[in-house]
């Protein structure tokens, strides 16, 4: 195969209402196609339930589709997100692993609500649940939508800065999955493991290097460089990490909702031309 797919408009990270997005998988597929996406993946948090609908919609739209998931994991006491691409959604170990993570979310949501109550916010469990199409997947995003609705804050960013983000009381830390489990499930399901939005983790540079090393040793192959969660200088920073560790590179908007996401599906800049895209051998 000689066709050069490097500059394909690939968008390999976004969320439907199966996790903390607001659109159905089919509506996202249509939006991706309308926006000129040429290779698309749906990567809901800890959940595969939207993939069938996404795949069927893509078949009708003639939009090349890659199965995906974004797995919550814990490494060195912090949360990291590992995207799995081109996974077999029927793989039993992967399905069981994700089910266990989702079970942890239910109890965590109760704890978040208790913490918010102490901060003067009543009824947030039920309130968040109203925003969650999938009650197994209660996320901080759903709590944030409730806090916005109730007028506690004006923007999503403010909600995370004051109530739900790193170091804030509403950010209840739990053990998600171990990094080796998350990568192992992805690789075991025939997929490619990719570090999601590395620029969002608050590791110092020694810890970050140890994280990249551990990920690579476990069989992780890729890293997101161009993502809706990075600023342009972080595109350059993580391109350099990819060169240093020999990672393939990925590109994804991390689109959640038209009114919340600052980068739309398919609206990302290109990847640096010297790096190998995660999709290089898929097209
Ligand atoms: P959870 O998996 O329940 O911990 O929720 C994490 C989700 O919250 C992420 O996937 C994002 O969608 C959202 N999120 C985290 N930090 C922010 C932020 N600063 N602004 C907006 N959304 C955020
Ligand atoms: Mn999210
Ligand atoms: Mn993420
Ligand atoms: Mn995401």
PDB file of C-alpha atoms and ligand atoms in Angstrom:
ATOM      1  CA  UNK A   1       0.000   0.000   0.000  1.00  0.00           C
ATOM      2  CA  UNK A   2       1.597   3.246  -1.091  1.00  0.00           C
ATOM      3  CA  UNK A   3      -1.177   5.760  -0.520  1.00  0.00           C
ATOM      4  CA  UNK A   4       0.139   8.388   1.860  1.00  0.00           C
ATOM      5  CA  UNK A   5      -2.416   8.807   4.624  1.00  0.00           C
ATOM      6  CA  UNK A   6      -0.313  11.075   6.827  1.00  0.00           C
ATOM      7  CA  UNK A   7      -2.362  14.213   6.282  1.00  0.00           C
ATOM      8  CA  UNK A   8      -5.716  12.501   6.421  1.00  0.00           C
ATOM      9  CA  UNK A   9      -8.232  14.452   8.497  1.00  0.00           C
ATOM     10  CA  UNK A  10      -8.352  11.841  11.256  1.00  0.00           C
ATOM     11  CA  UNK A  11     -10.230  12.542  14.492  1.00  0.00           C
ATOM     12  CA  UNK A  12      -9.678   9.641  16.875  1.00  0.00           C
ATOM     13  CA  UNK A  13     -11.024  10.903  20.204  1.00  0.00           C
ATOM     14  CA  UNK A  14     -14.550  12.038  21.107  1.00  0.00           C
ATOM     15  CA  UNK A  15     -17.496  11.251  23.367  1.00  0.00           C
ATOM     16  CA  UNK A  16     -21.166  10.418  22.884  1.00  0.00           C
ATOM     17  CA  UNK A  17     -23.995  10.386  25.453  1.00  0.00           C
ATOM     18  CA  UNK A  18     -22.976   6.822  26.210  1.00  0.00           C
ATOM     19  CA  UNK A  19     -20.352   8.512  28.421  1.00  0.00           C
ATOM     20  CA  UNK A  20     -20.098  12.270  29.038  1.00  0.00           C
ATOM     21  CA  UNK A  21     -20.838  13.665  25.588  1.00  0.00           C
ATOM     22  CA  UNK A  22     -24.288  14.964  24.664  1.00  0.00           C
ATOM     23  CA  UNK A  23     -24.823  13.638  21.120  1.00  0.00           C
ATOM     24  CA  UNK A  24     -25.779  10.144  19.990  1.00  0.00           C
ATOM     25  CA  UNK A  25     -23.103   8.095  18.249  1.00  0.00           C
ATOM     26  CA  UNK A  26     -24.994   8.415  14.937  1.00  0.00           C
ATOM     27  CA  UNK A  27     -25.290  12.207  15.264  1.00  0.00           C
ATOM     28  CA  UNK A  28     -21.561  12.433  15.987  1.00  0.00           C
ATOM     29  CA  UNK A  29     -20.811  10.355  12.904  1.00  0.00           C
ATOM     30  CA  UNK A  30     -22.885  12.772  10.801  1.00  0.00           C
ATOM     31  CA  UNK A  31     -21.176  15.786  12.349  1.00  0.00           C
ATOM     32  CA  UNK A  32     -17.760  14.245  11.709  1.00  0.00           C
ATOM     33  CA  UNK A  33     -18.632  13.569   8.067  1.00  0.00           C
ATOM     34  CA  UNK A  34     -20.047  17.084   7.588  1.00  0.00           C
ATOM     35  CA  UNK A  35     -16.883  18.567   9.073  1.00  0.00           C
ATOM     36  CA  UNK A  36     -14.673  16.707   6.614  1.00  0.00           C
ATOM     37  CA  UNK A  37     -13.338  13.999   8.933  1.00  0.00           C
ATOM     38  CA  UNK A  38     -11.863  11.175   6.829  1.00  0.00           C
ATOM     39  CA  UNK A  39     -11.121   8.655   9.571  1.00  0.00           C
ATOM     40  CA  UNK A  40     -13.126   8.702  12.761  1.00  0.00           C
ATOM     41  CA  UNK A  41     -13.217   6.932  16.107  1.00  0.00           C
ATOM     42  CA  UNK A  42     -15.653   7.089  19.018  1.00  0.00           C
ATOM     43  CA  UNK A  43     -13.784   6.778  22.336  1.00  0.00           C
ATOM     44  CA  UNK A  44     -16.311   6.905  25.161  1.00  0.00           C
ATOM     45  CA  UNK A  45     -14.992   6.722  28.718  1.00  0.00           C
ATOM     46  CA  UNK A  46     -14.865   3.128  30.027  1.00  0.00           C
ATOM     47  CA  UNK A  47     -17.733   2.008  27.770  1.00  0.00           C
ATOM     48  CA  UNK A  48     -18.128   0.277  24.398  1.00  0.00           C
ATOM     49  CA  UNK A  49     -21.912   0.507  24.091  1.00  0.00           C
ATOM     50  CA  UNK A  50     -21.923   3.243  21.436  1.00  0.00           C
ATOM     51  CA  UNK A  51     -19.630   1.528  18.964  1.00  0.00           C
ATOM     52  CA  UNK A  52     -22.212  -0.520  17.088  1.00  0.00           C
ATOM     53  CA  UNK A  53     -24.412   2.509  16.365  1.00  0.00           C
ATOM     54  CA  UNK A  54     -21.359   4.558  15.365  1.00  0.00           C
ATOM     55  CA  UNK A  55     -20.125   1.832  13.049  1.00  0.00           C
ATOM     56  CA  UNK A  56     -23.508   1.434  11.370  1.00  0.00           C
ATOM     57  CA  UNK A  57     -23.870   5.184  10.861  1.00  0.00           C
ATOM     58  CA  UNK A  58     -20.385   5.329   9.358  1.00  0.00           C
ATOM     59  CA  UNK A  59     -21.196   2.537   6.930  1.00  0.00           C
ATOM     60  CA  UNK A  60     -24.113   4.586   5.580  1.00  0.00           C
ATOM     61  CA  UNK A  61     -22.024   7.756   5.472  1.00  0.00           C
ATOM     62  CA  UNK A  62     -19.089   5.957   3.828  1.00  0.00           C
ATOM     63  CA  UNK A  63     -16.878   7.304   6.622  1.00  0.00           C
ATOM     64  CA  UNK A  64     -13.965   5.038   7.616  1.00  0.00           C
ATOM     65  CA  UNK A  65     -14.414   4.084  11.276  1.00  0.00           C
ATOM     66  CA  UNK A  66     -12.042   2.759  13.932  1.00  0.00           C
ATOM     67  CA  UNK A  67     -13.409   1.253  17.147  1.00  0.00           C
ATOM     68  CA  UNK A  68     -12.226   3.006  20.292  1.00  0.00           C
ATOM     69  CA  UNK A  69     -12.456   3.527  24.046  1.00  0.00           C
ATOM     70  CA  UNK A  70     -10.864   5.875  26.595  1.00  0.00           C
ATOM     71  CA  UNK A  71      -9.921   3.919  29.715  1.00  0.00           C
ATOM     72  CA  UNK A  72      -9.532   5.554  33.136  1.00  0.00           C
ATOM     73  CA  UNK A  73      -6.412   4.271  34.880  1.00  0.00           C
ATOM     74  CA  UNK A  74      -4.367   5.129  37.948  1.00  0.00           C
ATOM     75  CA  UNK A  75      -0.612   5.479  37.785  1.00  0.00           C
ATOM     76  CA  UNK A  76       1.548   6.733  40.677  1.00  0.00           C
ATOM     77  CA  UNK A  77      -1.560   7.871  42.508  1.00  0.00           C
ATOM     78  CA  UNK A  78      -2.946  10.003  39.675  1.00  0.00           C
ATOM     79  CA  UNK A  79      -5.558   9.471  37.022  1.00  0.00           C
ATOM     80  CA  UNK A  80      -4.426   8.946  33.446  1.00  0.00           C
ATOM     81  CA  UNK A  81      -6.518   8.226  30.373  1.00  0.00           C
ATOM     82  CA  UNK A  82      -5.458   5.578  27.890  1.00  0.00           C
ATOM     83  CA  UNK A  83      -7.180   5.499  24.517  1.00  0.00           C
ATOM     84  CA  UNK A  84      -7.538   2.089  22.903  1.00  0.00           C
ATOM     85  CA  UNK A  85      -7.968   2.138  19.139  1.00  0.00           C
ATOM     86  CA  UNK A  86      -8.923  -0.648  16.739  1.00  0.00           C
ATOM     87  CA  UNK A  87     -10.002  -2.917  19.574  1.00  0.00           C
ATOM     88  CA  UNK A  88     -12.303  -5.916  19.272  1.00  0.00           C
ATOM     89  CA  UNK A  89     -15.424  -4.723  21.152  1.00  0.00           C
ATOM     90  CA  UNK A  90     -16.424  -8.325  21.832  1.00  0.00           C
ATOM     91  CA  UNK A  91     -13.231  -9.125  23.728  1.00  0.00           C
ATOM     92  CA  UNK A  92     -14.322 -10.534  27.081  1.00  0.00           C
ATOM     93  CA  UNK A  93     -11.385  -9.375  29.236  1.00  0.00           C
ATOM     94  CA  UNK A  94     -11.784  -5.828  27.924  1.00  0.00           C
ATOM     95  CA  UNK A  95     -15.550  -5.847  28.544  1.00  0.00           C
ATOM     96  CA  UNK A  96     -15.103  -7.239  32.075  1.00  0.00           C
ATOM     97  CA  UNK A  97     -12.396  -4.722  32.907  1.00  0.00           C
ATOM     98  CA  UNK A  98     -14.519  -1.782  31.788  1.00  0.00           C
ATOM     99  CA  UNK A  99     -17.518  -3.097  33.703  1.00  0.00           C
ATOM    100  CA  UNK A 100     -15.437  -3.114  36.901  1.00  0.00           C
ATOM    101  CA  UNK A 101     -14.364   0.497  36.305  1.00  0.00           C
ATOM    102  CA  UNK A 102     -17.972   1.572  35.746  1.00  0.00           C
ATOM    103  CA  UNK A 103     -19.012  -0.089  39.004  1.00  0.00           C
ATOM    104  CA  UNK A 104     -16.466   2.086  40.843  1.00  0.00           C
ATOM    105  CA  UNK A 105     -18.013   5.197  39.284  1.00  0.00           C
ATOM    106  CA  UNK A 106     -21.409   4.684  40.931  1.00  0.00           C
ATOM    107  CA  UNK A 107     -20.035   4.743  44.473  1.00  0.00           C
ATOM    108  CA  UNK A 108     -17.669   7.599  43.616  1.00  0.00           C
ATOM    109  CA  UNK A 109     -20.600   9.695  42.397  1.00  0.00           C
ATOM    110  CA  UNK A 110     -22.252   9.299  45.810  1.00  0.00           C
ATOM    111  CA  UNK A 111     -19.049  10.509  47.449  1.00  0.00           C
ATOM    112  CA  UNK A 112     -18.811  13.479  45.076  1.00  0.00           C
ATOM    113  CA  UNK A 113     -22.376  14.442  45.991  1.00  0.00           C
ATOM    114  CA  UNK A 114     -21.552  14.277  49.717  1.00  0.00           C
ATOM    115  CA  UNK A 115     -18.530  16.502  49.221  1.00  0.00           C
ATOM    116  CA  UNK A 116     -20.538  18.990  47.175  1.00  0.00           C
ATOM    117  CA  UNK A 117     -23.203  19.015  49.881  1.00  0.00           C
ATOM    118  CA  UNK A 118     -20.536  20.118  52.351  1.00  0.00           C
ATOM    119  CA  UNK A 119     -19.741  22.919  49.934  1.00  0.00           C
ATOM    120  CA  UNK A 120     -23.385  23.989  49.978  1.00  0.00           C
ATOM    121  CA  UNK A 121     -24.654  22.205  46.863  1.00  0.00           C
ATOM    122  CA  UNK A 122     -27.820  20.184  47.453  1.00  0.00           C
ATOM    123  CA  UNK A 123     -29.181  17.335  45.357  1.00  0.00           C
ATOM    124  CA  UNK A 124     -26.241  16.951  43.023  1.00  0.00           C
ATOM    125  CA  UNK A 125     -26.408  13.147  42.752  1.00  0.00           C
ATOM    126  CA  UNK A 126     -29.931  13.237  41.358  1.00  0.00           C
ATOM    127  CA  UNK A 127     -29.067  16.371  39.416  1.00  0.00           C
ATOM    128  CA  UNK A 128     -26.060  14.799  37.744  1.00  0.00           C
ATOM    129  CA  UNK A 129     -28.042  11.656  37.032  1.00  0.00           C
ATOM    130  CA  UNK A 130     -30.520  13.712  35.002  1.00  0.00           C
ATOM    131  CA  UNK A 131     -27.680  14.565  32.624  1.00  0.00           C
ATOM    132  CA  UNK A 132     -26.397  11.009  32.355  1.00  0.00           C
ATOM    133  CA  UNK A 133     -28.055   9.017  29.589  1.00  0.00           C
ATOM    134  CA  UNK A 134     -26.066   6.044  30.873  1.00  0.00           C
ATOM    135  CA  UNK A 135     -26.503   5.866  34.674  1.00  0.00           C
ATOM    136  CA  UNK A 136     -23.556   3.441  34.888  1.00  0.00           C
ATOM    137  CA  UNK A 137     -21.325   6.203  33.653  1.00  0.00           C
ATOM    138  CA  UNK A 138     -21.736   9.129  35.999  1.00  0.00           C
ATOM    139  CA  UNK A 139     -18.876  11.495  35.337  1.00  0.00           C
ATOM    140  CA  UNK A 140     -17.671  14.766  36.807  1.00  0.00           C
ATOM    141  CA  UNK A 141     -18.909  16.310  33.545  1.00  0.00           C
ATOM    142  CA  UNK A 142     -22.501  15.458  34.526  1.00  0.00           C
ATOM    143  CA  UNK A 143     -22.013  17.082  37.932  1.00  0.00           C
ATOM    144  CA  UNK A 144     -20.543  20.104  36.178  1.00  0.00           C
ATOM    145  CA  UNK A 145     -23.602  20.449  33.936  1.00  0.00           C
ATOM    146  CA  UNK A 146     -25.847  20.365  37.003  1.00  0.00           C
ATOM    147  CA  UNK A 147     -23.763  23.034  38.787  1.00  0.00           C
ATOM    148  CA  UNK A 148     -23.970  25.242  35.699  1.00  0.00           C
ATOM    149  CA  UNK A 149     -27.722  24.715  35.436  1.00  0.00           C
ATOM    150  CA  UNK A 150     -28.125  25.686  39.096  1.00  0.00           C
ATOM    151  CA  UNK A 151     -26.133  28.855  38.591  1.00  0.00           C
ATOM    152  CA  UNK A 152     -23.229  27.980  40.908  1.00  0.00           C
ATOM    153  CA  UNK A 153     -20.793  28.844  38.106  1.00  0.00           C
ATOM    154  CA  UNK A 154     -20.819  30.553  34.727  1.00  0.00           C
ATOM    155  CA  UNK A 155     -18.484  28.268  32.759  1.00  0.00           C
ATOM    156  CA  UNK A 156     -17.333  24.651  32.761  1.00  0.00           C
ATOM    157  CA  UNK A 157     -13.807  25.811  33.499  1.00  0.00           C
ATOM    158  CA  UNK A 158     -15.019  27.676  36.589  1.00  0.00           C
ATOM    159  CA  UNK A 159     -16.824  24.559  37.818  1.00  0.00           C
ATOM    160  CA  UNK A 160     -13.628  22.526  37.580  1.00  0.00           C
ATOM    161  CA  UNK A 161     -11.513  25.311  39.069  1.00  0.00           C
ATOM    162  CA  UNK A 162     -13.793  25.728  42.061  1.00  0.00           C
ATOM    163  CA  UNK A 163     -15.474  22.363  42.671  1.00  0.00           C
ATOM    164  CA  UNK A 164     -14.338  19.380  40.635  1.00  0.00           C
ATOM    165  CA  UNK A 165     -10.799  19.784  39.334  1.00  0.00           C
ATOM    166  CA  UNK A 166      -7.413  18.715  40.676  1.00  0.00           C
ATOM    167  CA  UNK A 167      -7.053  19.583  44.350  1.00  0.00           C
ATOM    168  CA  UNK A 168     -10.705  20.609  44.706  1.00  0.00           C
ATOM    169  CA  UNK A 169     -12.858  18.828  47.221  1.00  0.00           C
ATOM    170  CA  UNK A 170     -15.337  17.451  44.657  1.00  0.00           C
ATOM    171  CA  UNK A 171     -12.577  15.581  42.847  1.00  0.00           C
ATOM    172  CA  UNK A 172     -12.998  12.248  44.627  1.00  0.00           C
ATOM    173  CA  UNK A 173     -10.029  10.080  43.812  1.00  0.00           C
ATOM    174  CA  UNK A 174     -10.596   6.402  43.311  1.00  0.00           C
ATOM    175  CA  UNK A 175      -8.541   3.559  41.980  1.00  0.00           C
ATOM    176  CA  UNK A 176      -9.657   3.144  38.358  1.00  0.00           C
ATOM    177  CA  UNK A 177      -7.583   0.366  36.789  1.00  0.00           C
ATOM    178  CA  UNK A 178      -3.856  -0.217  36.880  1.00  0.00           C
ATOM    179  CA  UNK A 179      -1.911   1.052  33.886  1.00  0.00           C
ATOM    180  CA  UNK A 180      -0.803  -2.491  33.067  1.00  0.00           C
ATOM    181  CA  UNK A 181      -4.424  -3.633  33.115  1.00  0.00           C
ATOM    182  CA  UNK A 182      -5.635  -0.841  30.842  1.00  0.00           C
ATOM    183  CA  UNK A 183      -2.840  -1.355  28.308  1.00  0.00           C
ATOM    184  CA  UNK A 184      -3.152  -5.147  28.633  1.00  0.00           C
ATOM    185  CA  UNK A 185      -6.896  -5.116  27.886  1.00  0.00           C
ATOM    186  CA  UNK A 186      -6.353  -2.955  24.820  1.00  0.00           C
ATOM    187  CA  UNK A 187      -3.465  -4.995  23.446  1.00  0.00           C
ATOM    188  CA  UNK A 188      -5.275  -8.238  24.317  1.00  0.00           C
ATOM    189  CA  UNK A 189      -8.271  -7.011  22.296  1.00  0.00           C
ATOM    190  CA  UNK A 190      -6.017  -6.519  19.263  1.00  0.00           C
ATOM    191  CA  UNK A 191      -5.873  -2.746  19.655  1.00  0.00           C
ATOM    192  CA  UNK A 192      -3.292  -0.027  19.903  1.00  0.00           C
ATOM    193  CA  UNK A 193      -2.848   1.804  23.247  1.00  0.00           C
ATOM    194  CA  UNK A 194      -2.400   5.574  23.080  1.00  0.00           C
ATOM    195  CA  UNK A 195      -1.718   8.051  25.918  1.00  0.00           C
ATOM    196  CA  UNK A 196      -4.569  10.568  25.915  1.00  0.00           C
ATOM    197  CA  UNK A 197      -3.834  14.322  26.291  1.00  0.00           C
ATOM    198  CA  UNK A 198      -0.471  13.968  28.130  1.00  0.00           C
ATOM    199  CA  UNK A 199      -0.392  17.721  28.683  1.00  0.00           C
ATOM    200  CA  UNK A 200      -3.222  17.437  31.216  1.00  0.00           C
ATOM    201  CA  UNK A 201      -1.324  15.325  33.738  1.00  0.00           C
ATOM    202  CA  UNK A 202       0.303  17.106  36.619  1.00  0.00           C
ATOM    203  CA  UNK A 203       3.392  14.911  36.894  1.00  0.00           C
ATOM    204  CA  UNK A 204       6.763  16.594  37.204  1.00  0.00           C
ATOM    205  CA  UNK A 205       9.197  15.838  34.396  1.00  0.00           C
ATOM    206  CA  UNK A 206      10.837  12.880  36.187  1.00  0.00           C
ATOM    207  CA  UNK A 207       7.456  11.281  36.840  1.00  0.00           C
ATOM    208  CA  UNK A 208       6.322  12.008  33.285  1.00  0.00           C
ATOM    209  CA  UNK A 209       9.399  10.253  31.885  1.00  0.00           C
ATOM    210  CA  UNK A 210       8.806   7.278  34.191  1.00  0.00           C
ATOM    211  CA  UNK A 211       5.188   7.182  33.005  1.00  0.00           C
ATOM    212  CA  UNK A 212       6.155   7.187  29.319  1.00  0.00           C
ATOM    213  CA  UNK A 213       8.745   4.472  29.989  1.00  0.00           C
ATOM    214  CA  UNK A 214       6.303   2.289  31.904  1.00  0.00           C
ATOM    215  CA  UNK A 215       3.655   2.718  29.212  1.00  0.00           C
ATOM    216  CA  UNK A 216       6.084   1.724  26.471  1.00  0.00           C
ATOM    217  CA  UNK A 217       7.346  -1.297  28.402  1.00  0.00           C
ATOM    218  CA  UNK A 218       3.777  -2.502  28.868  1.00  0.00           C
ATOM    219  CA  UNK A 219       3.208  -2.463  25.105  1.00  0.00           C
ATOM    220  CA  UNK A 220       1.811   1.052  24.693  1.00  0.00           C
ATOM    221  CA  UNK A 221       2.553   2.411  21.233  1.00  0.00           C
ATOM    222  CA  UNK A 222       1.080   5.846  20.768  1.00  0.00           C
ATOM    223  CA  UNK A 223       0.620   9.307  22.207  1.00  0.00           C
ATOM    224  CA  UNK A 224      -1.838  12.087  21.429  1.00  0.00           C
ATOM    225  CA  UNK A 225       0.023  15.112  20.182  1.00  0.00           C
ATOM    226  CA  UNK A 226      -2.644  17.206  18.497  1.00  0.00           C
ATOM    227  CA  UNK A 227      -5.694  17.165  20.776  1.00  0.00           C
ATOM    228  CA  UNK A 228      -8.392  19.616  21.775  1.00  0.00           C
ATOM    229  CA  UNK A 229      -6.903  19.444  25.285  1.00  0.00           C
ATOM    230  CA  UNK A 230      -3.498  20.828  24.236  1.00  0.00           C
ATOM    231  CA  UNK A 231      -2.297  24.328  23.526  1.00  0.00           C
ATOM    232  CA  UNK A 232      -0.168  24.741  20.380  1.00  0.00           C
ATOM    233  CA  UNK A 233       3.099  24.786  22.339  1.00  0.00           C
ATOM    234  CA  UNK A 234       2.077  21.424  23.794  1.00  0.00           C
ATOM    235  CA  UNK A 235       1.748  20.017  20.248  1.00  0.00           C
ATOM    236  CA  UNK A 236       5.473  20.699  19.903  1.00  0.00           C
ATOM    237  CA  UNK A 237       6.329  19.462  23.382  1.00  0.00           C
ATOM    238  CA  UNK A 238       4.635  16.077  22.934  1.00  0.00           C
ATOM    239  CA  UNK A 239       5.845  15.671  19.357  1.00  0.00           C
ATOM    240  CA  UNK A 240       9.296  15.793  20.925  1.00  0.00           C
ATOM    241  CA  UNK A 241       8.257  13.157  23.478  1.00  0.00           C
ATOM    242  CA  UNK A 242       7.035  10.950  20.616  1.00  0.00           C
ATOM    243  CA  UNK A 243      10.416  11.280  18.888  1.00  0.00           C
ATOM    244  CA  UNK A 244      12.281  10.515  22.094  1.00  0.00           C
ATOM    245  CA  UNK A 245      10.252   7.406  22.948  1.00  0.00           C
ATOM    246  CA  UNK A 246       9.531   6.196  19.431  1.00  0.00           C
ATOM    247  CA  UNK A 247       5.771   6.569  19.908  1.00  0.00           C
ATOM    248  CA  UNK A 248       3.338   6.754  17.030  1.00  0.00           C
ATOM    249  CA  UNK A 249       1.227   9.899  17.191  1.00  0.00           C
ATOM    250  CA  UNK A 250      -2.507  10.489  17.321  1.00  0.00           C
ATOM    251  CA  UNK A 251      -4.911  13.324  16.718  1.00  0.00           C
ATOM    252  CA  UNK A 252      -8.331  13.851  18.293  1.00  0.00           C
ATOM    253  CA  UNK A 253     -10.607  16.726  19.217  1.00  0.00           C
ATOM    254  CA  UNK A 254     -11.905  15.185  22.488  1.00  0.00           C
ATOM    255  CA  UNK A 255     -15.230  16.681  21.397  1.00  0.00           C
ATOM    256  CA  UNK A 256     -18.016  16.392  24.021  1.00  0.00           C
ATOM    257  CA  UNK A 257     -20.711  18.952  23.170  1.00  0.00           C
ATOM    258  CA  UNK A 258     -21.233  21.787  20.677  1.00  0.00           C
ATOM    259  CA  UNK A 259     -21.580  24.295  23.503  1.00  0.00           C
ATOM    260  CA  UNK A 260     -18.665  23.017  25.593  1.00  0.00           C
ATOM    261  CA  UNK A 261     -15.868  21.932  23.289  1.00  0.00           C
ATOM    262  CA  UNK A 262     -13.551  24.587  21.963  1.00  0.00           C
ATOM    263  CA  UNK A 263     -12.369  22.401  19.071  1.00  0.00           C
ATOM    264  CA  UNK A 264     -15.018  20.817  16.867  1.00  0.00           C
ATOM    265  CA  UNK A 265     -14.752  17.381  15.269  1.00  0.00           C
ATOM    266  CA  UNK A 266     -12.322  17.496  12.354  1.00  0.00           C
ATOM    267  CA  UNK A 267     -11.059  21.013  13.135  1.00  0.00           C
ATOM    268  CA  UNK A 268      -7.578  20.148  14.386  1.00  0.00           C
ATOM    269  CA  UNK A 269      -4.246  21.184  12.884  1.00  0.00           C
ATOM    270  CA  UNK A 270      -2.050  18.581  11.195  1.00  0.00           C
ATOM    271  CA  UNK A 271       0.493  16.327  12.872  1.00  0.00           C
ATOM    272  CA  UNK A 272       4.202  16.997  12.337  1.00  0.00           C
ATOM    273  CA  UNK A 273       5.227  15.349   9.079  1.00  0.00           C
ATOM    274  CA  UNK A 274       8.173  13.350  10.478  1.00  0.00           C
ATOM    275  CA  UNK A 275       6.111  11.328  12.948  1.00  0.00           C
ATOM    276  CA  UNK A 276       4.225   8.112  12.230  1.00  0.00           C
ATOM    277  CA  UNK A 277       0.435   8.373  12.721  1.00  0.00           C
ATOM    278  CA  UNK A 278      -1.235   5.584  14.727  1.00  0.00           C
ATOM    279  CA  UNK A 279      -3.405   4.895  11.673  1.00  0.00           C
ATOM    280  CA  UNK A 280      -0.493   4.472   9.221  1.00  0.00           C
ATOM    281  CA  UNK A 281      -1.186   0.755   8.651  1.00  0.00           C
ATOM    282  CA  UNK A 282      -4.995   0.799   8.965  1.00  0.00           C
ATOM    283  CA  UNK A 283      -6.159   2.412   5.747  1.00  0.00           C
TER     284      UNK A 283
HETATM  285  P1  LIG B   1     -14.366  11.696  35.336  1.00  0.00           P
HETATM  286  O1  LIG B   1     -13.977  10.640  34.347  1.00  0.00           O
HETATM  287  O2  LIG B   1     -15.689  11.454  35.954  1.00  0.00           O
HETATM  288  O3  LIG B   1     -13.285  11.970  36.344  1.00  0.00           O
HETATM  289  O4  LIG B   1     -14.568  13.035  34.529  1.00  0.00           O
HETATM  290  C1  LIG B   1     -13.525  13.538  33.751  1.00  0.00           C
HETATM  291  C2  LIG B   1     -14.104  14.392  32.642  1.00  0.00           C
HETATM  292  O5  LIG B   1     -14.314  15.706  33.103  1.00  0.00           O
HETATM  293  C3  LIG B   1     -13.150  14.519  31.478  1.00  0.00           C
HETATM  294  O6  LIG B   1     -13.285  13.455  30.600  1.00  0.00           O
HETATM  295  C4  LIG B   1     -13.601  15.816  30.852  1.00  0.00           C
HETATM  296  O7  LIG B   1     -14.678  15.574  29.993  1.00  0.00           O
HETATM  297  C5  LIG B   1     -14.097  16.602  32.031  1.00  0.00           C
HETATM  298  N1  LIG B   1     -13.118  17.595  32.498  1.00  0.00           N
HETATM  299  C6  LIG B   1     -12.047  17.413  33.273  1.00  0.00           C
HETATM  300  N2  LIG B   1     -11.411  18.569  33.526  1.00  0.00           N
HETATM  301  C7  LIG B   1     -12.105  19.525  32.888  1.00  0.00           C
HETATM  302  C8  LIG B   1     -11.987  20.937  32.760  1.00  0.00           C
HETATM  303  N3  LIG B   1     -11.003  21.616  33.351  1.00  0.00           N
HETATM  304  N4  LIG B   1     -12.914  21.586  32.025  1.00  0.00           N
HETATM  305  C9  LIG B   1     -13.907  20.920  31.443  1.00  0.00           C
HETATM  306  N5  LIG B   1     -14.076  19.582  31.514  1.00  0.00           N
HETATM  307  C10 LIG B   1     -13.199  18.903  32.226  1.00  0.00           C
HETATM  308 MN1  LIG B   2     -14.942  13.469  29.222  1.00  0.00          MN
HETATM  309 MN1  LIG B   3      -9.596  12.183  28.888  1.00  0.00          MN
HETATM  310 MN1  LIG B   4     -11.821  12.218  26.245  1.00  0.00          MN
END
